[in-house]
Short mmCIF file of C-alpha atoms in Angstrom, two decimals:
data_model
loop_
_atom_site.label_atom_id
_atom_site.label_comp_id
_atom_site.label_asym_id
_atom_site.label_seq_id
_atom_site.Cartn_x
_atom_site.Cartn_y
_atom_site.Cartn_z
CA MET A 1 64.06 -157.58 74.65
CA ASN A 2 64.49 -161.18 76.20
CA MET A 3 68.47 -161.24 76.87
CA GLU A 4 68.74 -164.74 76.66
CA THR A 5 67.35 -164.10 72.39
CA ARG A 6 70.45 -163.47 70.41
CA PHE A 7 71.29 -162.76 66.44
CA ASP A 8 73.25 -164.55 64.87
CA ASN A 9 77.13 -162.90 64.53
CA ARG A 10 78.79 -165.12 63.20
CA ILE A 11 79.92 -162.40 61.15
CA ILE A 12 81.45 -161.40 63.95
CA ALA A 13 83.43 -163.90 64.64
CA ASN A 14 85.27 -164.32 61.54
CA GLU A 15 86.14 -160.46 61.52
CA ALA A 16 89.39 -159.05 63.84
CA LEU A 17 88.54 -156.95 66.32
CA LEU A 18 89.26 -153.97 67.36
CA PRO A 19 92.64 -154.07 69.94
CA TYR A 20 90.65 -152.77 72.58
CA GLU A 21 87.63 -154.80 72.18
CA ILE A 22 89.98 -157.61 72.80
CA MET A 23 91.24 -156.23 75.58
CA THR A 24 88.10 -156.37 76.83
CA LEU A 25 86.19 -159.46 76.30
CA ASN A 26 87.06 -161.03 79.53
CA ASP A 27 85.40 -157.95 81.77
CA LYS A 28 82.99 -158.59 84.24
CA PRO A 29 79.58 -156.60 84.57
CA VAL A 30 79.85 -153.74 87.17
CA LYS A 31 78.35 -154.97 90.80
CA ASP A 32 80.30 -152.35 93.17
CA MET A 33 80.40 -148.70 91.98
CA ARG A 34 83.05 -147.91 94.81
CA GLU A 35 85.17 -150.11 92.36
CA LEU A 36 84.95 -147.42 89.80
CA PRO A 37 87.44 -144.85 90.20
CA ASP A 38 86.20 -142.20 91.83
CA ILE A 39 87.05 -138.26 90.80
CA LYS A 40 87.51 -137.30 94.77
CA ARG A 41 90.41 -139.75 95.52
CA SER A 42 92.03 -139.51 92.15
CA GLU A 43 95.25 -137.58 91.70
CA VAL A 44 96.90 -135.01 88.97
CA THR A 45 100.55 -134.06 88.78
CA VAL A 46 102.04 -131.99 86.82
CA ILE A 47 104.99 -133.57 85.83
CA GLY A 48 108.56 -131.02 86.34
CA PRO A 49 108.34 -127.85 84.72
CA LYS A 50 111.62 -125.88 85.77
CA GLY A 51 110.55 -122.92 88.29
CA GLY A 52 107.19 -124.08 88.81
CA PHE A 53 106.44 -122.79 84.61
CA TYR A 54 106.60 -124.12 81.20
CA LYS A 55 108.93 -122.29 78.41
CA VAL A 56 106.89 -121.68 75.03
CA GLY A 57 107.67 -124.60 72.84
CA GLU A 58 107.71 -127.07 75.86
CA ASP A 59 105.19 -129.83 76.23
CA ILE A 60 103.09 -129.51 78.91
CA GLN A 61 103.17 -133.48 80.94
CA ILE A 62 100.75 -134.07 83.72
CA LYS A 63 100.02 -137.53 85.04
CA LEU A 64 96.88 -138.61 86.33
CA GLN A 65 96.57 -141.36 89.00
CA LEU A 66 93.03 -142.53 89.53
CA TYR A 67 92.08 -144.33 92.23
CA ASN A 68 88.56 -145.83 93.14
CA GLY A 69 85.95 -145.37 96.17
CA TYR A 70 88.40 -147.44 98.88
CA GLY A 71 91.11 -145.50 97.88
CA ARG A 72 92.90 -147.84 96.16
CA LYS A 73 94.84 -147.91 93.47
CA VAL A 74 92.73 -148.76 89.99
CA LYS A 75 94.63 -151.28 87.92
CA ARG A 76 92.86 -151.40 84.72
CA GLY A 77 93.57 -148.97 81.98
CA GLY A 78 90.82 -148.14 78.92
CA ASP A 79 89.04 -145.20 80.00
CA ASP A 80 88.21 -142.55 77.30
CA ILE A 81 90.36 -139.52 78.64
CA ARG A 82 89.92 -136.36 76.74
CA ILE A 83 92.04 -133.36 77.71
CA ARG A 84 91.59 -129.78 76.74
CA MET A 85 93.93 -126.46 77.43
CA PHE A 86 92.47 -123.14 77.10
CA GLU A 87 93.68 -119.33 77.75
CA GLU A 88 90.28 -117.83 78.76
CA SER A 89 91.92 -113.99 78.47
CA LYS A 90 94.13 -114.82 74.76
CA GLN A 91 90.58 -116.95 73.92
CA MET A 92 92.79 -119.98 72.91
CA GLY A 93 92.28 -123.45 73.47
CA ILE A 94 93.90 -127.25 72.38
CA ALA A 95 93.27 -130.48 72.56
CA GLY A 96 95.74 -132.47 74.17
CA ARG A 97 96.28 -136.23 74.14
CA ALA A 98 96.77 -139.25 77.00
CA LYS A 99 98.86 -142.63 76.91
CA ASP A 100 96.93 -145.34 78.71
CA PHE A 101 100.46 -147.32 80.57
CA ASN A 102 97.02 -149.78 80.74
CA ASN A 103 97.01 -149.74 85.25
CA GLY A 104 95.20 -146.95 86.18
CA SER A 105 97.29 -144.37 85.23
CA TYR A 106 97.92 -142.09 82.40
CA ILE A 107 100.26 -139.35 80.50
CA ILE A 108 98.72 -136.23 79.30
CA THR A 109 100.50 -134.29 76.68
CA ILE A 110 99.58 -131.20 75.87
CA PRO A 111 102.22 -128.65 73.14
CA THR A 112 102.57 -125.23 74.65
CA LEU A 113 101.79 -122.66 72.07
CA TRP A 114 101.32 -119.56 73.92
CA ASN A 115 101.86 -117.50 77.15
CA GLY A 116 100.04 -117.07 79.82
CA THR A 117 97.85 -118.74 82.78
CA ASN A 118 96.26 -121.68 81.11
CA THR A 119 93.57 -123.91 81.93
CA VAL A 120 93.75 -127.65 81.54
CA LEU A 121 90.33 -129.80 81.75
CA ILE A 122 90.13 -133.70 81.76
CA TYR A 123 88.02 -135.43 81.09
CA ILE A 124 86.12 -138.91 81.55
CA PRO A 125 83.19 -139.47 78.84
CA TYR A 126 83.56 -143.31 79.29
CA TYR A 127 84.70 -145.63 81.82
CA ARG A 128 86.02 -148.68 80.43
CA GLU A 129 82.87 -150.43 82.03
CA GLU A 130 80.55 -147.73 80.09
CA ARG A 131 83.29 -148.76 77.00
CA TYR A 132 82.97 -152.30 77.51
CA LYS A 133 78.90 -152.20 77.60
CA PHE A 134 79.05 -151.04 74.43
CA LEU A 135 80.78 -153.09 73.08
CA LYS A 136 79.53 -155.96 74.05
CA TRP A 137 75.90 -154.89 73.53
CA GLY A 138 77.03 -154.82 69.95
CA ARG A 139 78.55 -158.35 69.71
CA GLN A 140 75.30 -159.94 71.15
CA LEU A 141 72.23 -157.54 70.10
CA ASN A 142 73.50 -156.37 67.30
CA ALA A 143 72.31 -153.05 67.39
CA LEU A 144 70.70 -151.00 70.36
CA PHE A 145 68.01 -150.00 67.95
CA TYR A 146 65.14 -151.50 65.82
CA TYR A 147 64.02 -149.56 62.73
CA GLN A 148 60.51 -150.47 61.48
CA GLY A 149 58.69 -151.62 58.31
CA SER A 150 55.76 -150.89 57.02
CA TYR A 151 53.82 -152.97 54.34
CA GLN A 152 51.03 -151.83 52.59
CA LYS A 153 48.38 -153.22 49.99
CA GLY A 154 45.62 -150.55 49.54
CA ASP A 155 44.17 -150.25 53.22
CA PHE A 156 45.92 -153.06 54.43
CA LYS A 157 49.04 -152.19 56.32
CA GLN A 158 51.51 -154.14 58.22
CA SER A 159 54.73 -153.41 60.57
CA THR A 160 57.80 -155.01 61.64
CA LEU A 161 61.53 -154.91 63.11
CA CYS A 162 64.17 -154.11 60.41
CA SER A 163 68.33 -154.90 60.91
CA SER A 164 71.59 -154.42 59.22
CA ARG A 165 71.43 -158.98 59.47
CA PRO A 166 68.87 -161.29 58.81
CA ASN A 167 68.73 -163.23 62.35
CA ILE A 168 65.79 -160.42 63.95
CA PRO A 169 64.70 -161.92 67.21
CA GLY A 170 60.42 -163.09 66.50
CA TYR A 171 60.61 -163.76 63.30
CA HIS A 172 61.40 -167.14 61.10
CA VAL A 173 61.47 -164.97 57.50
CA THR A 174 63.29 -162.10 56.69
CA CYS A 175 62.92 -159.75 53.94
CA ASN A 176 66.24 -159.28 52.03
CA MET A 177 65.79 -154.66 51.71
CA THR A 178 69.93 -154.56 50.59
CA PHE A 179 68.02 -153.87 47.12
CA GLU A 180 66.21 -150.97 48.18
CA ASN A 181 68.73 -149.94 50.60
CA GLY A 182 71.57 -149.37 47.71
CA TYR A 183 72.91 -152.76 47.45
CA ASP A 184 73.96 -152.45 51.36
CA GLU A 185 72.97 -154.79 53.40
CA TRP A 186 69.11 -154.25 55.11
CA TYR A 187 66.24 -156.57 56.50
CA CYS A 188 63.31 -156.52 57.54
CA GLY A 189 60.95 -159.12 59.09
CA ALA A 190 58.45 -160.50 56.65
CA PRO A 191 54.67 -159.02 56.69
CA PRO A 192 53.13 -161.94 59.11
CA SER A 193 49.58 -161.55 56.09
CA THR A 194 49.93 -163.50 53.15
CA ASN A 195 48.08 -160.44 51.61
CA LEU A 196 51.30 -159.30 51.92
CA THR A 197 54.97 -159.01 50.57
CA CYS A 198 58.23 -157.86 50.51
CA LYS A 199 57.78 -156.21 47.46
CA ASP A 200 54.80 -154.74 48.80
CA ILE A 201 57.40 -152.42 51.53
CA VAL A 202 56.66 -148.23 51.39
CA GLU A 203 58.92 -147.36 54.44
CA ILE A 204 61.30 -147.97 57.00
CA GLN A 205 62.43 -145.95 58.98
CA ASP A 206 63.20 -145.06 63.12
CA TYR A 207 60.65 -147.86 65.52
CA HIS A 208 62.41 -147.79 69.28
CA LEU A 209 65.14 -148.15 71.40
CA ILE A 210 65.74 -151.79 72.35
CA ASP A 211 64.59 -152.91 75.82
CA LEU A 212 67.84 -153.85 77.96
CA ALA A 213 67.71 -155.89 80.94
CA ILE A 214 71.26 -154.45 83.11
CA ARG A 215 71.76 -154.11 87.14
CA LYS A 216 71.24 -151.13 88.54
CA THR A 217 74.44 -150.30 89.74
CA GLU A 218 75.21 -150.92 85.96
CA GLY A 219 71.68 -147.67 84.78
CA TYR A 220 73.28 -145.58 87.47
CA LEU A 221 77.11 -145.64 86.16
CA MET A 222 75.62 -144.69 82.41
CA ARG A 223 73.49 -142.66 83.62
CA SER A 224 76.38 -140.49 85.78
CA GLY A 225 77.74 -139.31 82.33
CA ASP A 226 74.65 -137.25 81.39
CA THR A 227 76.80 -134.00 81.43
CA PHE A 228 80.44 -133.71 79.82
CA ARG A 229 82.64 -135.31 83.18
CA VAL A 230 85.26 -132.72 84.21
CA PHE A 231 87.46 -135.43 86.46
CA ALA A 232 89.81 -132.30 87.18
CA GLU A 233 90.82 -129.26 86.37
CA VAL A 234 94.50 -127.80 86.69
CA LYS A 235 96.36 -124.37 86.43
CA VAL A 236 99.60 -123.94 84.48
CA VAL A 237 102.04 -121.33 83.28
CA ALA A 238 103.58 -121.14 80.51
CA LYS A 239 106.27 -118.19 79.52
CA GLY A 240 107.79 -117.03 76.80
CA THR A 241 108.15 -115.46 73.12
CA GLU A 242 105.20 -117.31 71.26
CA ASN A 243 106.39 -119.00 67.58
CA ASN A 244 105.38 -116.37 64.82
CA GLU A 245 106.48 -118.43 62.18
CA ARG A 246 103.53 -119.83 60.65
CA HIS A 247 104.29 -118.28 57.76
CA LEU A 248 107.02 -120.93 56.98
CA LEU A 249 104.44 -123.55 57.08
CA PRO A 250 102.98 -125.19 53.77
CA VAL A 251 99.68 -124.14 52.56
CA CYS A 252 97.58 -126.62 52.92
CA HIS A 253 96.57 -127.97 49.80
CA ARG A 254 100.26 -128.56 48.85
CA LEU A 255 100.55 -130.54 51.61
CA PRO A 256 100.66 -134.42 51.12
CA LYS A 257 97.23 -135.97 51.52
CA SER A 258 99.06 -138.64 53.64
CA LYS A 259 100.27 -136.45 56.51
CA THR A 260 96.24 -135.69 56.99
CA TRP A 261 95.90 -139.74 58.16
CA ASP A 262 99.18 -139.60 60.31
CA MET A 263 99.23 -136.22 62.42
CA SER A 264 99.67 -137.28 66.07
CA LEU A 265 100.29 -134.13 68.05
CA PRO A 266 97.02 -132.34 68.16
CA THR A 267 96.20 -131.29 64.54
CA GLY A 268 95.24 -127.13 65.28
CA TYR A 269 94.11 -125.07 67.65
CA VAL A 270 91.91 -122.22 68.19
CA SER A 271 92.47 -118.39 68.85
CA LYS A 272 89.85 -115.95 68.75
CA GLY A 273 86.88 -118.20 67.01
CA LYS A 274 89.12 -119.11 64.08
CA TYR A 275 90.82 -122.28 63.54
CA PHE A 276 94.81 -122.61 62.81
CA PRO A 277 96.21 -126.49 61.82
CA THR A 278 99.54 -127.17 63.71
CA TYR A 279 100.35 -129.09 60.14
CA CYS A 280 99.90 -126.26 57.13
CA GLN A 281 98.55 -122.93 56.92
CA ILE A 282 94.93 -121.82 55.57
CA ASN A 283 95.63 -118.99 53.57
CA ARG A 284 92.34 -119.02 51.61
CA THR A 285 89.74 -115.29 52.27
CA ASP A 286 86.49 -115.50 51.53
CA ALA A 287 86.71 -114.21 47.55
CA ASP A 288 89.43 -117.31 47.18
CA ILE A 289 86.49 -119.88 47.97
CA LYS A 290 84.32 -118.76 45.94
CA ASN A 291 86.68 -118.08 42.99
CA CYS A 292 87.46 -121.85 43.58
CA LEU A 293 84.21 -123.56 43.79
CA LYS A 294 83.76 -121.22 40.19
CA ASN A 295 82.79 -124.22 37.35
CA THR A 296 82.89 -127.13 40.39
CA THR A 297 80.57 -129.70 41.69
CA LEU A 298 79.91 -129.67 45.34
CA ILE A 299 78.76 -133.45 47.28
CA LEU A 300 78.28 -133.71 50.49
CA THR A 301 76.91 -137.28 51.46
CA GLY A 302 76.22 -137.76 55.35
CA ASP A 303 73.92 -137.05 58.55
CA SER A 304 72.67 -133.77 59.66
CA THR A 305 76.15 -132.31 60.21
CA THR A 306 77.23 -132.45 56.48
CA LYS A 307 73.48 -130.95 55.91
CA SER A 308 74.27 -128.34 58.30
CA TRP A 309 77.29 -127.75 55.80
CA PHE A 310 75.14 -127.23 53.09
CA LYS A 311 72.80 -124.41 54.78
CA ARG A 312 76.19 -123.05 55.20
CA MET A 313 77.36 -122.56 52.16
CA VAL A 314 73.68 -122.17 50.74
CA GLU A 315 74.07 -118.16 53.17
CA PHE A 316 77.81 -118.67 52.04
CA THR A 317 77.60 -118.89 47.45
CA GLU A 318 74.05 -117.62 47.69
CA CYS A 319 73.05 -120.10 45.53
CA ASN A 320 69.21 -120.93 44.84
CA LEU A 321 67.57 -123.99 45.44
CA THR A 322 66.20 -125.89 43.06
CA TYR A 323 64.02 -128.47 45.23
CA HIS A 324 61.36 -126.78 47.84
CA TYR A 325 59.45 -129.86 49.39
CA VAL A 326 56.38 -129.38 51.85
CA GLY A 327 56.23 -131.54 53.89
CA THR A 328 56.84 -132.55 57.94
CA HIS A 329 59.97 -132.76 59.29
CA VAL A 330 60.27 -136.63 58.73
CA GLN A 331 59.02 -136.33 55.29
CA ILE A 332 61.19 -133.93 54.15
CA TRP A 333 64.56 -134.30 56.11
CA ALA A 334 66.50 -136.81 53.82
CA LYS A 335 65.45 -136.05 50.53
CA LEU A 336 68.28 -134.65 48.19
CA GLN A 337 68.88 -131.02 48.85
CA GLU A 338 70.47 -129.06 45.29
CA CYS A 339 71.38 -125.72 45.26
CA ILE A 340 72.77 -123.96 41.78
CA ALA A 341 74.65 -120.30 41.65
CA LYS A 342 74.94 -119.36 37.83
CA ASN A 343 76.68 -116.64 38.01
CA MET A 344 79.83 -118.74 39.51
CA ASN A 345 78.18 -122.08 37.34
CA PHE A 346 78.93 -123.82 40.89
CA LYS A 347 76.21 -127.04 42.27
CA MET A 348 76.15 -128.68 45.22
CA GLN A 349 74.64 -131.64 46.53
CA TRP A 350 73.60 -132.80 49.79
CA TYR A 351 72.94 -136.74 50.36
CA SER A 352 71.65 -138.41 53.19
CA HIS A 353 73.85 -141.81 53.58
CA ASN A 354 71.67 -144.99 53.70
CA LEU A 355 70.74 -147.30 56.40
CA PRO A 356 71.57 -147.54 58.58
CA VAL A 357 69.78 -143.63 59.20
CA SER A 358 66.90 -141.62 61.30
CA ILE A 359 65.07 -141.00 58.76
CA LEU A 360 65.26 -142.29 55.19
CA ASN A 361 63.33 -141.17 51.68
CA PHE A 362 62.93 -143.62 49.24
CA GLU A 363 62.05 -143.25 45.58
CA LYS A 364 59.66 -145.75 44.61
CA LEU A 365 61.40 -147.21 41.23
CA PRO A 366 58.20 -147.27 38.33
CA LYS A 367 60.35 -149.97 36.63
CA GLU A 368 61.22 -152.36 39.63
CA GLY A 369 58.58 -151.53 41.25
CA ARG A 370 60.21 -151.37 44.43
CA LEU A 371 61.44 -148.64 46.60
CA ARG A 372 65.20 -147.34 46.44
CA GLY A 373 67.53 -145.48 48.53
CA LYS A 374 71.06 -144.60 47.24
CA SER A 375 74.65 -145.70 48.87
CA VAL A 376 77.33 -143.81 48.99
CA GLY A 377 79.33 -145.75 46.68
CA GLU A 378 76.68 -145.00 43.56
CA MET A 379 76.78 -141.57 44.62
CA LEU A 380 80.31 -141.65 43.85
CA ASP A 381 79.11 -143.62 40.89
CA ASP A 382 77.24 -140.58 39.30
CA ILE A 383 80.21 -138.57 38.95
CA PRO A 384 80.91 -138.29 35.08
CA THR A 385 84.69 -138.38 34.26
CA GLU A 386 85.36 -134.98 33.81
CA GLY A 387 84.44 -131.92 35.32
CA LYS A 388 85.90 -130.56 38.76
CA HIS A 389 84.53 -132.12 41.80
CA ILE A 390 84.97 -132.48 45.63
CA PHE A 391 83.01 -134.43 47.11
CA VAL A 392 82.94 -135.22 50.92
CA ILE A 393 82.38 -138.89 52.29
CA HIS A 394 80.73 -138.65 56.46
CA LEU A 395 79.45 -141.68 58.04
CA TYR A 396 79.74 -141.85 61.76
CA ALA A 397 76.88 -141.06 64.59
CA HIS A 398 73.91 -142.97 62.88
CA PHE A 399 76.34 -145.96 62.84
CA ALA A 400 76.74 -145.59 67.22
CA ARG A 401 73.82 -147.05 67.33
CA HIS A 402 75.53 -150.45 66.06
CA HIS A 403 79.02 -152.78 66.00
CA TYR A 404 81.49 -150.95 64.52
CA TYR A 405 81.49 -153.95 62.52
CA VAL A 406 78.64 -152.42 60.37
CA LEU A 407 80.62 -148.90 59.42
CA ARG A 408 83.70 -150.94 58.70
CA GLU A 409 81.45 -153.36 55.78
CA ARG A 410 79.93 -149.77 54.50
CA LEU A 411 82.90 -148.29 54.13
CA ARG A 412 83.90 -151.02 52.59
CA LYS A 413 81.84 -151.35 50.05
CA ILE A 414 82.46 -147.01 49.70
CA THR A 415 86.49 -147.53 48.51
CA VAL A 416 84.84 -150.07 45.51
CA ALA A 417 83.28 -146.95 44.32
CA LEU A 418 85.81 -144.65 45.37
CA ARG A 419 88.67 -146.36 43.26
CA ARG A 420 85.93 -146.27 40.07
CA ALA A 421 85.56 -142.83 40.24
CA MET A 422 88.64 -141.45 40.96
CA ARG A 423 90.31 -143.91 37.79
CA ARG A 424 87.08 -141.98 35.95
CA ASN A 425 87.66 -138.80 36.46
CA LYS A 426 91.19 -137.20 37.40
CA ASN A 427 89.97 -134.08 38.32
CA LEU A 428 88.27 -135.05 41.43
CA PHE A 429 88.87 -134.45 44.97
CA VAL A 430 87.70 -137.04 47.86
CA ALA A 431 87.75 -136.18 51.30
CA VAL A 432 86.62 -138.14 54.53
CA LYS A 433 85.26 -135.77 57.17
CA GLY A 434 85.87 -138.11 60.64
CA PRO A 435 84.16 -138.63 64.05
CA GLY A 436 83.08 -135.54 65.94
CA MET A 437 82.70 -135.20 69.35
CA TYR A 438 79.30 -134.70 71.11
CA ILE A 439 77.75 -135.82 74.49
CA LYS A 440 75.19 -133.96 76.01
CA LYS A 441 72.53 -136.44 77.91
CA TRP A 442 73.50 -140.44 78.29
CA HIS A 443 71.93 -142.16 75.18
CA PRO A 444 72.72 -145.88 74.02
CA ALA A 445 71.60 -145.34 70.63
CA LEU A 446 73.52 -141.60 70.56
CA ASN A 447 76.64 -140.85 71.91
CA ASP A 448 80.23 -140.85 70.63
CA TYR A 449 81.86 -143.40 72.38
CA ILE A 450 82.52 -145.46 69.30
CA GLY A 451 84.31 -142.06 67.59
CA PRO A 452 87.38 -143.38 68.92
CA PHE A 453 86.65 -147.14 67.44
CA ALA A 454 84.96 -145.41 64.31
CA GLU A 455 88.37 -143.17 63.45
CA THR A 456 90.18 -146.26 63.61
CA VAL A 457 88.46 -148.23 61.38
CA THR A 458 88.57 -145.44 58.73
CA MET A 459 91.78 -145.40 58.88
CA GLU A 460 92.06 -149.09 58.78
CA VAL A 461 89.73 -148.89 55.83
CA PHE A 462 90.69 -145.92 53.60
CA SER A 463 94.27 -146.60 53.99
CA GLU A 464 94.67 -147.22 50.33
CA PHE A 465 94.06 -144.33 49.48
CA ARG A 466 96.13 -141.60 51.51
CA GLU A 467 98.20 -140.47 48.95
CA ARG A 468 94.84 -139.49 47.29
CA VAL A 469 92.23 -138.67 50.03
CA VAL A 470 92.20 -136.14 52.37
CA TYR A 471 90.76 -136.92 55.90
CA LEU A 472 89.24 -134.27 58.03
CA ASP A 473 90.59 -134.24 61.31
CA ILE A 474 87.21 -132.89 63.30
CA TRP A 475 87.87 -134.38 66.83
CA ASP A 476 90.53 -132.49 67.99
CA MET A 477 89.10 -129.20 66.49
CA ASN A 478 86.02 -129.82 68.65
CA MET A 479 87.66 -130.01 71.76
CA ALA A 480 89.92 -126.57 71.13
CA TYR A 481 86.53 -125.13 70.46
CA ASP A 482 85.01 -126.53 73.16
CA ASP A 483 81.77 -127.68 71.10
CA ILE A 484 80.34 -130.13 72.00
CA ASN A 485 76.82 -130.28 71.09
CA LEU A 486 75.95 -132.68 67.98
CA HIS A 487 75.30 -129.92 65.51
CA PRO A 488 78.01 -127.70 65.84
CA VAL A 489 77.61 -124.09 66.09
CA GLU A 490 79.29 -121.24 64.43
CA PRO A 491 82.71 -120.20 64.89
CA MET A 492 83.25 -123.76 64.39
CA LYS A 493 81.01 -124.80 61.50
CA TRP A 494 82.34 -122.48 58.97
CA ASN A 495 86.06 -123.27 59.97
CA MET A 496 85.46 -127.12 59.47
CA LEU A 497 84.84 -125.72 56.07
CA ARG A 498 87.36 -123.52 55.45
CA LEU A 499 90.12 -126.41 56.50
CA LEU A 500 88.24 -128.43 54.01
CA PHE A 501 88.23 -125.65 50.94
CA GLY A 502 92.65 -125.33 52.40
CA TYR A 503 93.17 -128.54 50.93
CA ALA A 504 90.62 -128.77 47.67
CA CYS A 505 91.58 -125.54 46.58
CA SER A 506 94.62 -125.10 45.05
#
């Protein structure tokens, strides 16, 4: 792609940028790798525990001071700092927090909930220079990935590029596919041949990464994050009596829903494979959950992570799949999944969110003669006036290909339908699943750099629903489990579901 070609991004100019992006607007590209933070030269200092150890209940504080490859203090903030503390013999883990002083120094805080010799791992998966580049690409190029729209009439077929904005480089005329995308904005280049029209669209799916022109130093920087970069490792001792008063915490379903949007300390910890929220207790056994799900419809929306929830719940409830699809992974991945357990009067459905998504299976509507994908808002509009429903909203990973304004616009559309659904059905329980961590291989169109920005945008858009909708914080859970797979594995997968039902089951 010619880097001189630009999308029409007036929509971003008219939209409030997040404070972090405003801070980086005047940043310059990396020219000298030695100007970046250097692991070997930077300093990590445990702040003042008396007697050389912390007491259980105190907050561990660690100062991180970054130095560059020249041995000089780094004078800017904005790095993505992540912290995990664990005690190996107890099989316990928890996430920490880092306060950014915007001058190359950070103060890390971790609560001590147990005694023993703890290992604190400090990760920097993305330097500021990497995050700046992703955001700049999003502003300039709209997306780091193109989709392909295919038009066909008889044996004659042509394909064009597609994106979430109408100004697609190389196409003077575009087809508005917003109807096909469930009334969420989507566009494809018009077919070059006059024998085909916009209505001849037969499929839209992944095409390819945009070819990006970047400096060699930037390429090296990006690929240096091929693994979850451990910046420092520190041993911290905690002594004292552990708090055994979790039974005094409220059960999760009695916790005000607004509290789930406000949690500032690590939201939970792991002990021997089980997850414990720090603000409430999940007092649900497997039998309790099955009893809760009687006479209930569970609707999971999103991507492959919520689809993995669906598969786990099929095992748990022993429900019967309604549809048995035949075809390749690409052909069947996004098709509606449904499962029914008649003995519980329980029904479960999984829907993929609409474009942008890697694979979207449209249905041909006979009346309109056009393809049609379903939006999350339309799924909410399908909820009837009566009956117990649990509805999970999740939009995240596939939006890493785009500037976060695309995610913001989609979430805003969902809130319109959410208002209608919550007025219509008083037994509707809604949870928003927050972003999770996943970083194994560097990939500009599929990584979790967008996570903190996605969380901020989600908090902003759903602010009016804080008293009525639960926010599921998955970010801290990832770190506590040290599970940074794109698709979480057990025991984290089941504990995400336990957390959901801890809030949903009264």
